[in-house]
Amino acid sequence: MDRPSGLDRPGTPTGGTAWDERSRRWLTGAATAAEDRTDPGAASPAPARSSAGAAPGGTRTTPFRRGTADPVKTLLHRHRELCERAVDPLEIAAGLEAHGVSDRTAARFRHRDVFSLAEELYARVPRDGAPPPRPEPGRAPRVRAGWVLLTLLPGALAATALTGLRLTHGRIRPLVAAAGVLALAAATRAALRRGPLAAVRGPVSWRTAAGVRAWTLWLFGYALFGDGLLETVAAGGPDALPTGAPDGPWPMTAAPVLALALACAPAAWCAHLLASGARRRLAGSRGLEDFTSAARPLLAGVLLVFLAALTGLLALCGTVLHESAAYPRGLALGALLLLARLLVAHRRWHGPVLALGAAAATEAAAPALLLAARLPGCAPLAAPVDTLVGAWGPAAVPTLACGAAALALLVHALRTLTRASAHAPAGAPE
């Protein structure tokens, strides 16, 4: 009787060949290895089992092993620093969105949205001892008496300085004006360093920060003396420096500046409303698109509340100072400054410095073109400014410049301040 061949051994399909058996084992092993290579979080292949894993008849087969795919582990290693310093899952969700992780990306990690993925990452991070106390999801930034009083200080100092200018004459008037400007600048700087309007410390160059301050000062200065300068240049001057008197050779427009100084307090409250509202919506959202849809009307509402408050302040200052309220110019400048400060407070510096710089350059170009037109052969340079001022008055220049810049910043803010990464809990104002 012939000895049975490898075809008839137990564990081998009847009617097959030895080549088929070896091919099946090779393909099974190759598929398992390919699965391990595809999954970065998969464990290394287990060692071959001993006699327990051998097929009947002494033939050792490679068992089919399910892939131990764990893509969340790979994401955790990639963002370990973010996950370890986070105080709650909301901060991780905001950080992931800042790194480009969207809800569609979270679906590839077997999660329905970024917030669910952030919760798992927060739970997986090993922590020494007891876990840190987690803040309430909808807790709003706290209101502190310090920054509330500081936001009232610029308006009080501006009113005091204007009163001093109205009551003084002669050589003492320039000293009062200089002291008022310095005091107002110091008070505004103090108000912007604390509270909801404070800029979060981050990797920003000193040139960018200095540019934002310089353009803001120019816009305030033009709001105070710009219309008088433009009228004086158009009439062939200037022949003298401004005296600060409403009926002087270079008249000063004080109502918009006083209203903007008083509006520092409403601006801080609007920034607080935006931060607290975004925090609540961030806690209640279950997707990035859901949060964006809820944050857009919040930002628009905050801007409208500020413009309403500024309108009332412009009317009040115009009545008290017996000047024109200058609603279009004051509202355009106020909207531009608020949007720029909100972006800066949420670590977005590039857009504000460009918008503020463009508005300041446009305002400076108007009198510069009038002066350049006095050169021989350059008279056509004054045509655009003469046409605009003749039709709408000198206030049309700052209105158009600040209005266009504010509109551009609004579009930019609707794209950036409505993202979860702009409202990370660690960067929320106090």
PDB file of C-alpha atoms in Angstrom, residues 215 218-219 222 353-369 397 401:
ATOM      1  CA  TRP A 215      -2.394 103.186  12.627  1.00  0.00           C
ATOM      2  CA  TRP A 218      -3.341 108.102  13.219  1.00  0.00           C
ATOM      3  CA  LEU A 219      -7.044 107.326  12.811  1.00  0.00           C
ATOM      4  CA  TYR A 222      -7.388 112.360  11.779  1.00  0.00           C
ATOM      5  CA  VAL A 353      -2.847  95.652  10.672  1.00  0.00           C
ATOM      6  CA  LEU A 354      -3.671  95.554   6.951  1.00  0.00           C
ATOM      7  CA  ALA A 355      -7.136  97.105   7.335  1.00  0.00           C
ATOM      8  CA  LEU A 356      -6.024  99.839   9.732  1.00  0.00           C
ATOM      9  CA  GLY A 357      -3.007 100.618   7.565  1.00  0.00           C
ATOM     10  CA  ALA A 358      -5.124 100.837   4.405  1.00  0.00           C
ATOM     11  CA  ALA A 359      -7.605 103.222   6.061  1.00  0.00           C
ATOM     12  CA  ALA A 360      -4.815 105.422   7.433  1.00  0.00           C
ATOM     13  CA  ALA A 361      -3.038 105.490   4.069  1.00  0.00           C
ATOM     14  CA  THR A 362      -6.245 106.511   2.301  1.00  0.00           C
ATOM     15  CA  GLU A 363      -6.832 109.354   4.744  1.00  0.00           C
ATOM     16  CA  ALA A 364      -3.248 110.539   4.402  1.00  0.00           C
ATOM     17  CA  ALA A 365      -3.459 110.385   0.599  1.00  0.00           C
ATOM     18  CA  ALA A 366      -6.276 112.962   0.421  1.00  0.00           C
ATOM     19  CA  PRO A 367      -4.358 116.026   1.694  1.00  0.00           C
ATOM     20  CA  ALA A 368      -1.160 114.679   0.123  1.00  0.00           C
ATOM     21  CA  LEU A 369      -2.772 114.717  -3.322  1.00  0.00           C
ATOM     22  CA  VAL A 397     -12.833 110.748   2.988  1.00  0.00           C
ATOM     23  CA  ALA A 401     -11.770 104.828   4.049  1.00  0.00           C
TER      24      ALA A 401
END
